[in-house]
Amino acid sequence: MTWILDTLRRTDYSRLEKTGETYVDYMGGAIYPESLIRVHTEFLNSNVLGNTHSVSNSSKLSLKHADQARAAVLSFFHAPPGYTVVFTQNATGALKLVGESFPFVEGSAYVLSADSHNSVHGIRQFASEKGGHVAYIPCQPQGGVDVQISKDILNRNRAQTQENRKAAPCLFALTGQSNVTNSKSPLSLLFYASSLGYYTLLDAAALAPTSVVNLTETPVDAMAISFYKMFGFPTGVGALVVKKSFLKQLKRPWFAGGTVDVVQVPGTVVTRSSELHEQFEDGTINYLTLPAVTDGLRFLSAYLPFLPLRLATLLNYTISSLSLLRHDSTGAPVVNILSRIPLRRLTHVGDQSDTGSTISMIFLSPSGEMIPNSFIEYSASQCNVSLRTGCMCNPGGAAALLGIEDDMAKLYPGVTMKDFQRHVGRELGVVRVSLGLASDFQDVWRLLQFANRVACSSTRLEMWAHWVEAVIAAGGSH
């Protein structure tokens, strides 16, 4: 039923076969389709585009395509009237825009999940500096949040009266899908938080590439996305998809070129741009690449219905194969899968999975001890397997998976990663494998071949020797 994705792999991602690279880091960034680059290159070679802050023909053309990109974003996410799009550098830039501009005051609350990206955690700095308080929803052992616990925390931290809600606005940030635990959050929590008077923010950077996000069904106040995570190109462009009514509540801490109409100099008078989205787009937008956003969304729209079924099939096969893998010398397991495993069985095109398509794990020695992630990452790269290790900028989710939340609570100002690892007694983080738009069975098969090399004593020792030599040559230790 997903043969169309096999055709896509052959026609738009042939370079994977030509280079021999097995790419399993789609959470880090999607791989761009070759047709998108061809179409965009042809467009650039056939047109003259100018800075949008002018009225020349070239500027008007850039503005036209920027407006088309905004419309394409709103259409892709089924946004009802009342939404607009603010282009940013990435999802992080979109989240920062909300954090720095949200009207936190004494009595405000910022509620978020521990299983969130650092860009979501970073908003707590703005809340604290303005007198607000921060409340965390704990991460479950395999990631994600418990619905009832989440509701209790939202209830405890809300402003109790309508008058207080206006005087001390509260913000609830929800991670749509964890980039390390593979958990999806129930979007119903956004409705619940809104009913309590919270403004709502959805980090959809990991969710949007392989899941349908419908803003008509889930009318969140603001949502952050990165386009390179969705279809690989362009990098350096993201968006805040946001209700205009919410934007009007935000107060920019500064102004810049492109955001204003009149600035008194010397003086204090500033008149913001009449276009609401322009008030939040600092400087010149990335107008040369925005036409690729329109084309990329059109491209992804054609294949998105097929992705959950394909990826669920590949993910389940990978999980079961890795779970059965044993060391040849002791019969002990080779990996310990820590991330959430899907429970829902998909059978039809259009079905949506209850998890993402990510596996976070640690590799184990024949005696059951953790094999250093740095060895796995180095050895995988030598086998042309692109995976990732570490905490993936999600310390709360990684700590829950690794069972080191108590150790995390003991951290002190100025602590370094080396200090933390010395305290725990091992390298921190997990090995993450993530599937995406161009993934096929060959990728999974090659990944399993690498894991089998770790399971085999002779090949593992050979890889270990190469890794030690590389570490010594780099002036390090192991």
Tab-separated table of C-alpha atoms in Angstrom:
chain	number	residue	atom	x	y	z
A	1	MET	CA	0.000	0.000	0.000
A	2	THR	CA	3.004	2.306	0.346
A	3	TRP	CA	4.703	1.454	-2.963
A	4	ILE	CA	4.510	5.137	-3.875
A	5	LEU	CA	7.213	5.780	-1.260
A	6	ASP	CA	9.461	3.185	-2.893
A	7	THR	CA	9.079	5.053	-6.180
A	8	LEU	CA	9.879	8.290	-4.371
A	9	ARG	CA	13.028	6.752	-2.917
A	10	ARG	CA	14.264	5.735	-6.380
A	11	THR	CA	13.451	9.021	-8.097
A	12	ASP	CA	14.179	11.677	-5.471
A	13	TYR	CA	16.703	10.080	-3.147
A	14	SER	CA	18.916	8.066	-5.497
A	15	ARG	CA	21.984	9.702	-3.958
A	16	LEU	CA	21.509	7.544	-0.882
A	17	GLU	CA	22.252	4.455	-2.945
A	18	LYS	CA	25.031	6.161	-4.902
A	19	THR	CA	26.872	7.255	-1.762
A	20	GLY	CA	26.105	4.090	0.198
A	21	GLU	CA	24.956	6.164	3.179
A	22	THR	CA	22.314	4.796	5.517
A	23	TYR	CA	20.549	7.839	6.915
A	24	VAL	CA	18.571	7.280	10.107
A	25	ASP	CA	18.644	10.734	11.699
A	26	TYR	CA	15.396	12.299	10.471
A	27	MET	CA	14.776	13.844	13.888
A	28	GLY	CA	17.946	15.814	13.278
A	29	GLY	CA	16.830	16.868	9.819
A	30	ALA	CA	14.978	15.443	6.837
A	31	ILE	CA	16.768	14.771	3.553
A	32	TYR	CA	15.687	17.091	0.764
A	33	PRO	CA	14.147	15.587	-2.382
A	34	GLU	CA	16.216	16.181	-5.491
A	35	SER	CA	13.188	17.439	-7.433
A	36	LEU	CA	12.678	20.245	-4.906
A	37	ILE	CA	16.220	21.476	-5.471
A	38	ARG	CA	15.856	21.264	-9.256
A	39	VAL	CA	12.593	23.214	-9.267
A	40	HIS	CA	13.942	25.854	-6.898
A	41	THR	CA	17.213	26.240	-8.785
A	42	GLU	CA	15.327	26.675	-12.038
A	43	PHE	CA	13.114	29.286	-10.373
A	44	LEU	CA	16.112	31.255	-9.090
A	45	ASN	CA	17.816	31.076	-12.469
A	46	SER	CA	14.705	32.381	-14.214
A	47	ASN	CA	13.715	35.261	-11.943
A	48	VAL	CA	15.111	38.368	-10.294
A	49	LEU	CA	14.180	38.675	-6.635
A	50	GLY	CA	14.783	41.726	-4.463
A	51	ASN	CA	14.497	42.739	-0.827
A	52	THR	CA	10.843	42.739	0.195
A	53	HIS	CA	11.229	46.130	1.886
A	54	SER	CA	10.866	48.017	-1.390
A	55	VAL	CA	8.409	48.559	-4.243
A	56	SER	CA	10.590	47.603	-7.203
A	57	ASN	CA	9.492	44.849	-9.563
A	58	SER	CA	12.006	42.435	-8.052
A	59	SER	CA	10.798	43.304	-4.543
A	60	LYS	CA	7.167	42.862	-5.506
A	61	LEU	CA	7.973	39.424	-6.885
A	62	SER	CA	9.684	38.428	-3.635
A	63	LEU	CA	6.740	39.712	-1.615
A	64	LYS	CA	4.311	37.829	-3.839
A	65	HIS	CA	6.114	34.544	-3.220
A	66	ALA	CA	6.454	35.277	0.500
A	67	ASP	CA	2.678	35.744	0.678
A	68	GLN	CA	2.193	32.529	-1.277
A	69	ALA	CA	4.409	30.714	1.228
A	70	ARG	CA	2.348	32.075	4.142
A	71	ALA	CA	-0.831	30.915	2.454
A	72	ALA	CA	0.695	27.496	1.782
A	73	VAL	CA	1.646	27.088	5.458
A	74	LEU	CA	-1.846	28.032	6.623
A	75	SER	CA	-3.395	25.642	4.113
A	76	PHE	CA	-1.070	22.755	4.990
A	77	PHE	CA	-1.989	22.972	8.673
A	78	HIS	CA	-5.705	23.581	7.955
A	79	ALA	CA	-5.624	26.881	9.808
A	80	PRO	CA	-9.016	28.595	10.097
A	81	PRO	CA	-9.431	32.369	9.582
A	82	GLY	CA	-7.666	34.425	12.235
A	83	TYR	CA	-4.223	32.811	11.892
A	84	THR	CA	-1.120	34.261	10.323
A	85	VAL	CA	2.470	33.112	9.766
A	86	VAL	CA	5.613	34.741	11.120
A	87	PHE	CA	8.736	33.466	9.383
A	88	THR	CA	11.682	32.788	11.683
A	89	GLN	CA	15.079	31.095	11.430
A	90	ASN	CA	13.682	27.806	12.779
A	91	ALA	CA	11.345	26.403	15.419
A	92	THR	CA	13.757	27.591	18.110
A	93	GLY	CA	13.446	31.140	16.782
A	94	ALA	CA	9.664	30.849	16.827
A	95	LEU	CA	9.661	29.638	20.438
A	96	LYS	CA	12.046	32.384	21.499
A	97	LEU	CA	9.804	34.953	19.838
A	98	VAL	CA	6.915	33.867	22.053
A	99	GLY	CA	9.055	33.626	25.177
A	100	GLU	CA	10.652	37.042	24.931
A	101	SER	CA	7.385	38.745	24.017
A	102	PHE	CA	4.890	37.001	26.276
A	103	PRO	CA	3.549	39.391	28.958
A	104	PHE	CA	4.781	37.451	31.982
A	105	VAL	CA	4.363	39.352	35.258
A	106	GLU	CA	4.436	38.503	38.946
A	107	GLY	CA	1.728	35.868	39.402
A	108	SER	CA	2.060	34.463	35.886
A	109	ALA	CA	2.776	30.781	35.391
A	110	TYR	CA	4.705	28.964	32.696
A	111	VAL	CA	3.742	25.289	32.602
A	112	LEU	CA	5.610	22.769	30.452
A	113	SER	CA	6.582	19.121	30.257
A	114	ALA	CA	9.984	17.883	31.402
A	115	ASP	CA	10.034	15.907	28.139
A	116	SER	CA	10.664	18.975	25.986
A	117	HIS	CA	13.366	20.448	23.795
A	118	ASN	CA	15.756	22.962	25.354
A	119	SER	CA	14.154	25.670	23.237
A	120	VAL	CA	10.935	25.097	25.205
A	121	HIS	CA	12.814	24.964	28.518
A	122	GLY	CA	14.553	28.226	27.628
A	123	ILE	CA	11.305	30.179	27.839
A	124	ARG	CA	11.453	29.684	31.611
A	125	GLN	CA	14.216	32.322	31.729
A	126	PHE	CA	11.854	34.978	30.392
A	127	ALA	CA	9.094	33.901	32.783
A	128	SER	CA	11.366	33.940	35.839
A	129	GLU	CA	13.020	37.257	34.994
A	130	LYS	CA	9.607	38.925	34.773
A	131	GLY	CA	8.421	37.542	38.111
A	132	GLY	CA	6.475	34.523	36.880
A	133	HIS	CA	6.891	31.018	38.211
A	134	VAL	CA	7.652	27.812	36.340
A	135	ALA	CA	5.868	24.498	36.848
A	136	TYR	CA	6.996	21.227	35.300
A	137	ILE	CA	4.843	18.263	34.345
A	138	PRO	CA	6.988	15.207	35.121
A	139	CYS	CA	8.113	12.871	32.385
A	140	GLN	CA	6.880	9.296	32.425
A	141	PRO	CA	9.516	6.487	32.496
A	142	GLN	CA	9.183	5.991	28.731
A	143	GLY	CA	8.532	9.630	28.031
A	144	GLY	CA	5.465	11.762	27.599
A	145	VAL	CA	3.027	12.956	30.231
A	146	ASP	CA	0.253	11.495	32.317
A	147	VAL	CA	-2.996	13.258	31.417
A	148	GLN	CA	-4.435	13.453	34.920
A	149	ILE	CA	-1.173	14.641	36.462
A	150	SER	CA	-0.928	17.256	33.719
A	151	LYS	CA	-4.440	18.500	34.427
A	152	ASP	CA	-3.736	18.680	38.167
A	153	ILE	CA	-0.620	20.774	37.615
A	154	LEU	CA	-2.412	23.060	35.180
A	155	ASN	CA	-5.205	23.529	37.712
A	156	ARG	CA	-2.841	24.264	40.598
A	157	ASN	CA	-0.913	26.914	38.677
A	158	ARG	CA	-3.699	28.773	36.876
A	159	ALA	CA	-4.909	32.221	37.826
A	160	GLN	CA	-7.994	31.664	39.960
A	161	THR	CA	-10.201	34.486	38.695
A	162	GLN	CA	-10.909	36.022	35.313
A	163	GLU	CA	-9.538	39.314	36.573
A	164	ASN	CA	-6.275	37.672	37.650
A	165	ARG	CA	-5.981	35.877	34.310
A	166	LYS	CA	-5.977	39.193	32.523
A	167	ALA	CA	-3.573	40.771	35.015
A	168	ALA	CA	-1.187	37.796	35.178
A	169	PRO	CA	-1.301	35.843	31.890
A	170	CYS	CA	-0.224	32.196	32.007
A	171	LEU	CA	1.365	30.120	29.248
A	172	PHE	CA	1.216	26.367	28.660
A	173	ALA	CA	3.757	24.876	26.237
A	174	LEU	CA	3.163	21.365	24.944
A	175	THR	CA	5.655	19.256	23.014
A	176	GLY	CA	3.644	17.549	20.283
A	177	GLN	CA	6.148	14.717	19.902
A	178	SER	CA	9.316	14.099	21.857
A	179	ASN	CA	12.521	14.016	19.851
A	180	VAL	CA	14.076	11.455	22.190
A	181	THR	CA	11.404	9.396	23.989
A	182	ASN	CA	9.224	8.882	20.873
A	183	SER	CA	6.117	9.865	22.839
A	184	LYS	CA	3.273	11.885	21.431
A	185	SER	CA	1.440	14.213	23.786
A	186	PRO	CA	-2.365	14.248	23.885
A	187	LEU	CA	-3.344	17.461	22.119
A	188	SER	CA	-6.532	17.469	24.181
A	189	LEU	CA	-4.423	19.041	26.946
A	190	LEU	CA	-4.293	22.206	24.863
A	191	PHE	CA	-8.093	22.441	24.997
A	192	TYR	CA	-8.056	21.829	28.733
A	193	ALA	CA	-5.399	24.453	29.397
A	194	SER	CA	-7.245	26.962	27.248
A	195	SER	CA	-10.446	26.330	29.213
A	196	LEU	CA	-8.530	27.293	32.364
A	197	GLY	CA	-7.425	30.586	30.850
A	198	TYR	CA	-3.933	29.637	29.661
A	199	TYR	CA	-2.496	30.775	26.395
A	200	THR	CA	-1.254	27.699	24.544
A	201	LEU	CA	1.937	27.020	22.593
A	202	LEU	CA	2.638	23.835	20.617
A	203	ASP	CA	6.160	22.771	19.701
A	204	ALA	CA	5.423	20.807	16.528
A	205	ALA	CA	8.993	20.574	15.212
A	206	ALA	CA	9.137	16.791	15.688
A	207	LEU	CA	5.419	16.183	15.113
A	208	ALA	CA	4.780	17.937	11.801
A	209	PRO	CA	7.161	15.943	9.533
A	210	THR	CA	5.180	12.687	9.732
A	211	SER	CA	1.829	13.520	11.361
A	212	VAL	CA	-1.231	15.472	10.316
A	213	VAL	CA	-1.616	18.660	12.364
A	214	ASN	CA	-5.017	20.285	11.927
A	215	LEU	CA	-5.403	23.725	13.494
A	216	THR	CA	-9.120	23.733	12.821
A	217	GLU	CA	-9.451	20.708	15.097
A	218	THR	CA	-6.753	21.886	17.539
A	219	PRO	CA	-6.849	25.708	17.545
A	220	VAL	CA	-3.694	26.342	19.578
A	221	ASP	CA	-2.694	29.977	20.087
A	222	ALA	CA	0.754	29.483	18.551
A	223	MET	CA	2.727	26.648	16.958
A	224	ALA	CA	6.452	26.413	16.138
A	225	ILE	CA	7.832	24.472	13.156
A	226	SER	CA	11.065	24.034	11.166
A	227	PHE	CA	10.805	23.322	7.459
A	228	TYR	CA	14.124	21.474	7.167
A	229	LYS	CA	12.766	18.881	9.574
A	230	MET	CA	9.730	18.445	7.355
A	231	PHE	CA	11.258	18.175	3.882
A	232	GLY	CA	14.971	18.935	4.205
A	233	PHE	CA	15.208	22.269	2.403
A	234	PRO	CA	15.470	25.143	3.023
A	235	THR	CA	17.469	25.227	6.231
A	236	GLY	CA	17.428	28.448	8.210
A	237	VAL	CA	13.677	28.966	7.790
A	238	GLY	CA	10.967	28.132	10.292
A	239	ALA	CA	7.668	29.640	11.275
A	240	LEU	CA	5.398	30.625	14.080
A	241	VAL	CA	1.857	29.773	12.989
A	242	VAL	CA	-0.151	31.964	15.285
A	243	LYS	CA	-3.521	33.496	16.024
A	244	LYS	CA	-3.554	37.200	15.273
A	245	SER	CA	-5.383	37.758	18.547
A	246	PHE	CA	-2.482	36.131	20.401
A	247	LEU	CA	0.135	38.167	18.518
A	248	LYS	CA	-1.606	41.325	19.713
A	249	GLN	CA	-0.962	40.247	23.314
A	250	LEU	CA	2.788	39.907	22.752
A	251	LYS	CA	5.125	42.813	23.485
A	252	ARG	CA	8.395	42.874	21.556
A	253	PRO	CA	11.341	43.891	23.781
A	254	TRP	CA	12.940	45.730	20.871
A	255	PHE	CA	12.408	46.768	17.269
A	256	ALA	CA	14.451	46.328	14.120
A	257	GLY	CA	14.447	47.001	10.428
A	258	GLY	CA	11.291	45.669	8.824
A	259	THR	CA	9.227	45.727	12.021
A	260	VAL	CA	8.512	49.461	12.169
A	261	ASP	CA	6.900	52.230	10.160
A	262	VAL	CA	8.350	55.329	11.896
A	263	VAL	CA	11.216	55.701	14.388
A	264	GLN	CA	11.994	59.037	16.050
A	265	VAL	CA	15.753	59.631	16.319
A	266	PRO	CA	16.780	61.047	18.732
A	267	GLY	CA	13.688	60.324	20.754
A	268	THR	CA	11.423	57.549	21.941
A	269	VAL	CA	8.583	57.463	19.434
A	270	VAL	CA	8.185	54.158	17.531
A	271	THR	CA	5.285	53.226	15.276
A	272	ARG	CA	5.161	49.537	14.461
A	273	SER	CA	4.418	48.146	11.013
A	274	SER	CA	0.741	48.046	10.090
A	275	GLU	CA	1.099	44.387	9.037
A	276	LEU	CA	0.929	42.336	12.226
A	277	HIS	CA	3.304	39.585	11.085
A	278	GLU	CA	5.889	42.167	9.994
A	279	GLN	CA	6.132	43.422	13.583
A	280	PHE	CA	7.683	40.081	14.498
A	281	GLU	CA	9.946	39.459	11.493
A	282	ASP	CA	13.227	41.120	12.380
A	283	GLY	CA	15.170	42.456	9.437
A	284	THR	CA	14.846	40.923	5.999
A	285	ILE	CA	13.090	37.579	5.707
A	286	ASN	CA	14.804	34.773	3.793
A	287	TYR	CA	12.993	35.732	0.589
A	288	LEU	CA	15.201	33.714	-1.758
A	289	THR	CA	14.172	30.412	-0.175
A	290	LEU	CA	10.497	30.998	0.625
A	291	PRO	CA	9.323	29.762	-2.804
A	292	ALA	CA	10.893	26.415	-1.838
A	293	VAL	CA	8.676	26.340	1.256
A	294	THR	CA	5.588	26.476	-0.945
A	295	ASP	CA	6.932	23.713	-3.201
A	296	GLY	CA	8.122	21.639	-0.238
A	297	LEU	CA	4.733	21.724	1.452
A	298	ARG	CA	3.074	20.711	-1.800
A	299	PHE	CA	5.569	17.843	-2.088
A	300	LEU	CA	5.043	16.640	1.494
A	301	SER	CA	1.260	16.868	1.156
A	302	ALA	CA	1.349	14.229	-1.573
A	303	TYR	CA	3.218	11.687	0.552
A	304	LEU	CA	2.175	12.469	4.138
A	305	PRO	CA	-0.901	10.191	4.103
A	306	PHE	CA	1.340	7.179	3.358
A	307	LEU	CA	4.072	7.896	5.900
A	308	PRO	CA	2.572	6.689	9.212
A	309	LEU	CA	1.770	3.220	7.836
A	310	ARG	CA	5.187	2.846	6.169
A	311	LEU	CA	7.124	4.122	9.168
A	312	ALA	CA	5.129	2.085	11.677
A	313	THR	CA	5.903	-1.073	9.697
A	314	LEU	CA	9.610	-0.281	9.540
A	315	LEU	CA	9.732	0.773	13.181
A	316	ASN	CA	8.044	-2.381	14.464
A	317	TYR	CA	10.365	-4.590	12.420
A	318	THR	CA	13.425	-2.722	13.667
A	319	ILE	CA	12.338	-2.879	17.304
A	320	SER	CA	11.549	-6.597	17.182
A	321	SER	CA	14.807	-7.414	15.367
A	322	LEU	CA	16.958	-5.390	17.762
A	323	SER	CA	15.175	-6.852	20.776
A	324	LEU	CA	15.962	-10.399	19.615
A	325	LEU	CA	19.629	-9.678	18.913
A	326	ARG	CA	22.059	-11.506	21.242
A	327	HIS	CA	25.807	-11.499	21.800
A	328	ASP	CA	27.457	-14.556	20.289
A	329	SER	CA	29.680	-15.069	23.340
A	330	THR	CA	27.160	-14.874	26.216
A	331	GLY	CA	23.694	-14.809	24.686
A	332	ALA	CA	23.036	-11.506	26.454
A	333	PRO	CA	20.945	-8.771	24.772
A	334	VAL	CA	22.857	-6.370	22.536
A	335	VAL	CA	20.567	-3.372	23.010
A	336	ASN	CA	18.191	-2.020	25.602
A	337	ILE	CA	15.396	-0.054	23.934
A	338	LEU	CA	14.339	2.758	26.252
A	339	SER	CA	11.925	4.850	24.183
A	340	ARG	CA	8.194	4.386	23.886
A	341	ILE	CA	7.052	1.539	21.651
A	342	PRO	CA	3.877	2.007	19.578
A	343	LEU	CA	0.777	0.179	20.786
A	344	ARG	CA	-1.564	1.030	17.942
A	345	ARG	CA	-1.367	-1.257	14.907
A	346	LEU	CA	-1.825	0.663	11.683
A	347	THR	CA	-3.557	-1.101	8.800
A	348	HIS	CA	-4.637	1.598	6.379
A	349	VAL	CA	-3.182	4.561	4.546
A	350	GLY	CA	-4.166	7.669	6.481
A	351	ASP	CA	-4.033	6.023	9.919
A	352	GLN	CA	-2.121	8.032	12.528
A	353	SER	CA	0.374	6.417	14.886
A	354	ASP	CA	0.309	6.820	18.659
A	355	THR	CA	4.090	7.428	18.679
A	356	GLY	CA	6.780	8.840	16.460
A	357	SER	CA	9.277	6.807	14.409
A	358	THR	CA	12.244	7.052	16.753
A	359	ILE	CA	14.182	4.450	18.722
A	360	SER	CA	16.326	5.582	21.644
A	361	MET	CA	18.486	2.836	23.085
A	362	ILE	CA	21.795	1.933	24.634
A	363	PHE	CA	24.098	-0.811	23.390
A	364	LEU	CA	25.217	-3.380	25.937
A	365	SER	CA	28.409	-5.369	26.301
A	366	PRO	CA	28.330	-9.179	26.602
A	367	SER	CA	28.398	-8.690	30.384
A	368	GLY	CA	25.456	-6.290	30.312
A	369	GLU	CA	27.314	-3.019	30.835
A	370	MET	CA	26.661	0.024	28.678
A	371	ILE	CA	28.916	0.335	25.650
A	372	PRO	CA	30.056	3.971	25.250
A	373	ASN	CA	27.858	5.927	22.890
A	374	SER	CA	30.944	7.532	21.386
A	375	PHE	CA	32.135	4.093	20.273
A	376	ILE	CA	28.768	3.328	18.677
A	377	GLU	CA	28.607	6.661	16.879
A	378	TYR	CA	32.168	6.378	15.572
A	379	SER	CA	31.752	2.777	14.476
A	380	ALA	CA	28.408	3.487	12.822
A	381	SER	CA	29.966	6.302	10.821
A	382	GLN	CA	32.725	3.936	9.682
A	383	CYS	CA	29.939	1.676	8.381
A	384	ASN	CA	28.240	4.625	6.629
A	385	VAL	CA	25.341	4.712	9.074
A	386	SER	CA	24.221	8.216	10.063
A	387	LEU	CA	22.659	8.029	13.520
A	388	ARG	CA	22.930	10.259	16.557
A	389	THR	CA	23.966	9.950	20.186
A	390	GLY	CA	23.566	12.181	23.232
A	391	CYS	CA	20.610	13.780	25.001
A	392	MET	CA	19.251	15.405	21.801
A	393	CYS	CA	18.760	18.799	23.510
A	394	ASN	CA	16.045	17.129	25.605
A	395	PRO	CA	17.627	16.611	29.043
A	396	GLY	CA	14.335	15.844	30.797
A	397	GLY	CA	13.285	13.130	28.379
A	398	ALA	CA	16.758	11.587	28.272
A	399	ALA	CA	17.035	11.611	32.079
A	400	ALA	CA	13.711	9.777	32.378
A	401	LEU	CA	14.772	7.110	29.874
A	402	LEU	CA	18.134	6.613	31.591
A	403	GLY	CA	16.676	6.656	35.114
A	404	ILE	CA	18.912	9.502	36.302
A	405	GLU	CA	16.273	12.037	37.313
A	406	ASP	CA	17.471	11.967	40.936
A	407	ASP	CA	20.989	12.696	39.725
A	408	MET	CA	19.645	15.527	37.590
A	409	ALA	CA	18.052	17.053	40.697
A	410	LYS	CA	21.480	17.264	42.344
A	411	LEU	CA	23.017	19.470	39.650
A	412	TYR	CA	24.481	22.787	40.783
A	413	PRO	CA	25.273	26.114	39.092
A	414	GLY	CA	28.309	25.878	36.870
A	415	VAL	CA	28.187	22.089	36.483
A	416	THR	CA	29.622	20.776	33.217
A	417	MET	CA	28.726	17.698	31.219
A	418	LYS	CA	32.038	16.142	32.260
A	419	ASP	CA	31.114	16.743	35.914
A	420	PHE	CA	27.735	15.128	35.400
A	421	GLN	CA	29.190	12.117	33.595
A	422	ARG	CA	31.832	11.697	36.288
A	423	HIS	CA	29.092	11.668	38.928
A	424	VAL	CA	26.980	9.115	37.051
A	425	GLY	CA	30.019	7.036	36.137
A	426	ARG	CA	29.411	6.703	32.402
A	427	GLU	CA	28.723	8.609	29.228
A	428	LEU	CA	25.334	10.273	29.257
A	429	GLY	CA	22.761	10.027	26.531
A	430	VAL	CA	21.305	7.428	24.226
A	431	VAL	CA	21.762	6.134	20.711
A	432	ARG	CA	18.943	7.524	18.593
A	433	VAL	CA	17.683	6.100	15.329
A	434	SER	CA	14.883	8.003	13.608
A	435	LEU	CA	13.058	7.168	10.391
A	436	GLY	CA	11.397	9.554	7.986
A	437	LEU	CA	10.204	10.514	4.543
A	438	ALA	CA	12.753	8.552	2.479
A	439	SER	CA	13.273	5.579	4.815
A	440	ASP	CA	12.924	2.092	3.350
A	441	PHE	CA	13.646	-1.511	4.292
A	442	GLN	CA	17.241	-1.298	3.040
A	443	ASP	CA	17.989	1.379	5.638
A	444	VAL	CA	16.642	-0.818	8.404
A	445	TRP	CA	18.514	-3.860	7.072
A	446	ARG	CA	21.836	-1.994	7.010
A	447	LEU	CA	21.249	-0.669	10.506
A	448	LEU	CA	20.628	-4.226	11.714
A	449	GLN	CA	23.781	-5.384	9.941
A	450	PHE	CA	25.737	-2.820	11.952
A	451	ALA	CA	24.082	-3.991	15.177
A	452	ASN	CA	25.047	-7.543	14.268
A	453	ARG	CA	28.658	-6.408	13.991
A	454	VAL	CA	28.412	-5.229	17.587
A	455	ALA	CA	26.909	-8.590	18.582
A	456	CYS	CA	29.777	-10.519	16.979
A	457	SER	CA	32.830	-10.636	19.262
A	458	SER	CA	35.449	-10.567	16.507
A	459	THR	CA	34.002	-7.628	14.579
A	460	ARG	CA	33.196	-5.694	17.765
A	461	LEU	CA	36.772	-6.039	19.020
A	462	GLU	CA	38.079	-4.989	15.631
A	463	MET	CA	35.857	-1.882	15.647
A	464	TRP	CA	36.899	-1.192	19.245
A	465	ALA	CA	40.564	-1.204	18.276
A	466	HIS	CA	39.921	1.274	15.461
A	467	TRP	CA	37.947	3.515	17.815
A	468	VAL	CA	40.698	3.495	20.447
A	469	GLU	CA	43.263	4.430	17.810
A	470	ALA	CA	41.047	7.322	16.668
A	471	VAL	CA	40.565	8.566	20.227
A	472	ILE	CA	44.313	8.440	20.938
A	473	ALA	CA	45.083	10.194	17.649
A	474	ALA	CA	42.641	12.942	18.610
A	475	GLY	CA	44.406	13.360	21.955
A	476	GLY	CA	41.572	11.981	24.042
A	477	SER	CA	40.963	9.051	26.351
A	478	HIS	CA	38.360	6.333	26.538
